[in-house]
CSV table of C-alpha atoms in Angstrom, one decimal:
chain,number,residue,atom,x,y,z
A,1,UNK,CA,0.0,0.0,0.0
A,2,UNK,CA,1.3,3.4,-0.9
A,3,UNK,CA,1.4,5.9,2.0
A,4,UNK,CA,2.7,9.0,0.3
A,5,UNK,CA,4.0,10.2,-3.1
A,6,UNK,CA,6.1,13.3,-3.3
A,7,UNK,CA,8.6,15.1,-5.6
A,8,UNK,CA,12.1,15.9,-4.2
A,9,UNK,CA,14.7,17.6,-6.4
A,10,UNK,CA,12.7,16.8,-9.5
A,11,UNK,CA,12.5,13.0,-8.8
A,12,UNK,CA,9.3,11.2,-7.9
A,13,UNK,CA,9.3,9.2,-4.6
A,14,UNK,CA,6.9,6.7,-3.1
A,15,UNK,CA,6.8,5.6,0.5
A,16,UNK,CA,4.8,2.5,1.1
A,17,UNK,CA,3.9,-0.1,3.7
A,18,UNK,CA,3.9,-3.8,2.6
A,19,UNK,CA,2.3,-6.9,4.2
A,20,UNK,CA,1.3,-4.9,7.3
A,21,UNK,CA,4.9,-5.0,8.6
A,22,UNK,CA,7.5,-3.5,6.3
A,23,UNK,CA,8.2,0.1,5.1
A,24,UNK,CA,9.8,0.7,1.7
A,25,UNK,CA,10.8,3.7,-0.4
A,26,UNK,CA,11.5,3.9,-4.1
A,27,UNK,CA,11.8,6.4,-7.0
A,28,UNK,CA,9.9,6.2,-10.2
A,29,UNK,CA,11.3,7.3,-13.5
A,30,UNK,CA,9.8,7.0,-17.0
A,31,UNK,CA,11.9,5.2,-19.6
A,32,UNK,CA,11.3,7.0,-22.9
A,33,UNK,CA,13.0,4.2,-24.8
A,34,UNK,CA,10.5,1.6,-23.7
A,35,UNK,CA,7.2,3.5,-24.4
A,36,UNK,CA,6.9,5.1,-21.0
A,37,UNK,CA,7.4,2.1,-18.9
A,38,UNK,CA,7.8,3.2,-15.2
A,39,UNK,CA,11.1,2.1,-13.7
A,40,UNK,CA,11.2,1.6,-9.9
A,41,UNK,CA,14.5,2.0,-8.1
A,42,UNK,CA,15.4,1.7,-4.4
A,43,UNK,CA,18.6,3.6,-5.0
A,44,UNK,CA,17.4,6.9,-3.4
A,45,UNK,CA,20.3,9.2,-2.8
A,46,UNK,CA,22.7,8.6,-5.7
A,47,UNK,CA,21.9,11.8,-7.6
A,48,UNK,CA,20.5,13.7,-4.7
A,49,UNK,CA,22.0,17.0,-3.7
A,50,UNK,CA,20.7,16.9,-0.1
A,51,UNK,CA,20.3,13.2,1.0
A,52,UNK,CA,19.9,14.2,4.7
A,53,UNK,CA,16.9,16.4,3.9
A,54,UNK,CA,15.3,13.6,1.8
A,55,UNK,CA,15.7,11.0,4.6
A,56,UNK,CA,14.2,13.4,7.1
A,57,UNK,CA,11.2,13.9,4.8
A,58,UNK,CA,10.7,10.2,4.4
A,59,UNK,CA,11.1,9.7,8.2
A,60,UNK,CA,8.4,12.3,8.9
A,61,UNK,CA,6.0,10.5,6.6
A,62,UNK,CA,6.7,7.1,8.2
A,63,UNK,CA,6.5,8.5,11.7
A,64,UNK,CA,3.1,10.1,11.1
A,65,UNK,CA,1.8,6.8,9.6
A,66,UNK,CA,3.0,4.8,12.6
A,67,UNK,CA,1.3,7.1,15.1
A,68,UNK,CA,-1.9,7.5,12.9
A,69,UNK,CA,-2.3,3.7,12.5
A,70,UNK,CA,-1.0,2.8,16.0
A,71,UNK,CA,1.0,0.0,14.5
A,72,UNK,CA,1.7,-2.8,17.1
A,73,UNK,CA,4.9,-3.8,15.3
A,74,UNK,CA,6.8,-3.4,12.1
A,75,UNK,CA,10.2,-4.4,10.5
A,76,UNK,CA,12.9,-2.4,8.9
A,77,UNK,CA,15.0,-4.5,6.4
A,78,UNK,CA,18.4,-2.9,6.0
A,79,UNK,CA,21.2,-3.9,3.5
A,80,UNK,CA,24.2,-2.7,5.5
A,81,UNK,CA,25.4,-1.9,9.0
A,82,UNK,CA,25.8,1.8,8.3
A,83,UNK,CA,22.2,2.3,7.3
A,84,UNK,CA,21.1,0.1,10.2
A,85,UNK,CA,22.8,2.4,12.6
A,86,UNK,CA,21.2,5.5,11.0
A,87,UNK,CA,17.8,3.9,11.2
A,88,UNK,CA,18.3,2.9,14.8
A,89,UNK,CA,19.0,6.5,15.6
A,90,UNK,CA,15.7,7.6,14.1
A,91,UNK,CA,13.8,4.7,15.6
A,92,UNK,CA,15.1,5.5,19.1
A,93,UNK,CA,13.1,8.7,19.0
A,94,UNK,CA,9.8,7.0,18.5
A,95,UNK,CA,7.7,7.6,21.6
A,96,UNK,CA,6.0,4.4,22.8
A,97,UNK,CA,8.1,1.9,20.8
A,98,UNK,CA,11.1,-0.3,21.4
A,99,UNK,CA,13.6,-1.3,18.7
A,100,UNK,CA,15.5,-4.5,18.5
A,101,UNK,CA,18.3,-5.1,16.1
A,102,UNK,CA,18.9,-8.6,14.6
A,103,UNK,CA,21.9,-8.4,12.3
A,104,UNK,CA,21.2,-5.4,10.0
A,105,UNK,CA,17.5,-5.8,10.3
A,106,UNK,CA,15.4,-3.9,12.9
A,107,UNK,CA,12.2,-5.0,14.6
A,108,UNK,CA,10.1,-2.3,16.3
A,109,UNK,CA,7.4,-3.2,18.9
A,110,UNK,CA,4.9,-0.9,20.6
A,111,UNK,CA,5.6,-0.8,24.3
A,112,UNK,CA,3.0,-2.7,26.3
A,113,UNK,CA,1.6,-4.5,23.2
A,114,UNK,CA,-0.1,-7.5,24.6
A,115,UNK,CA,-1.2,-8.7,21.2
A,116,UNK,CA,2.1,-10.2,20.3
A,117,UNK,CA,2.8,-13.8,21.1
A,118,UNK,CA,5.4,-14.6,23.8
A,119,UNK,CA,7.3,-16.6,21.1
A,120,UNK,CA,7.7,-13.6,18.9
A,121,UNK,CA,8.8,-11.4,21.8
A,122,UNK,CA,11.4,-14.0,22.8
A,123,UNK,CA,12.7,-14.3,19.2
A,124,UNK,CA,13.2,-10.5,19.0
A,125,UNK,CA,15.0,-10.2,22.3
């Protein structure tokens, strides 16, 4: 499900939430050579003049969605340790949620969420 679409530095971005547990962000560009086929890319900051500003914008969208929907839990799948550390910094500022890192991936649980099974809680800790 798409949460938000916005334009930043002339590029189109989509922030989404998949399978009721995972956030994702990608850019969309049109490929004129292939009759307007939309190309989706998760490489967000390669040609961006201000990547920090872009990440802050994405974070504000995600944070608003988390609080609006009162999500009991969600995952953040990360490809490398550097990004994982950056995301943990943002996630530590979420009020009412705890973050657990497993390798590069991060699991976020709402504090006092009794709806999660004890098995899942043990797996995350």
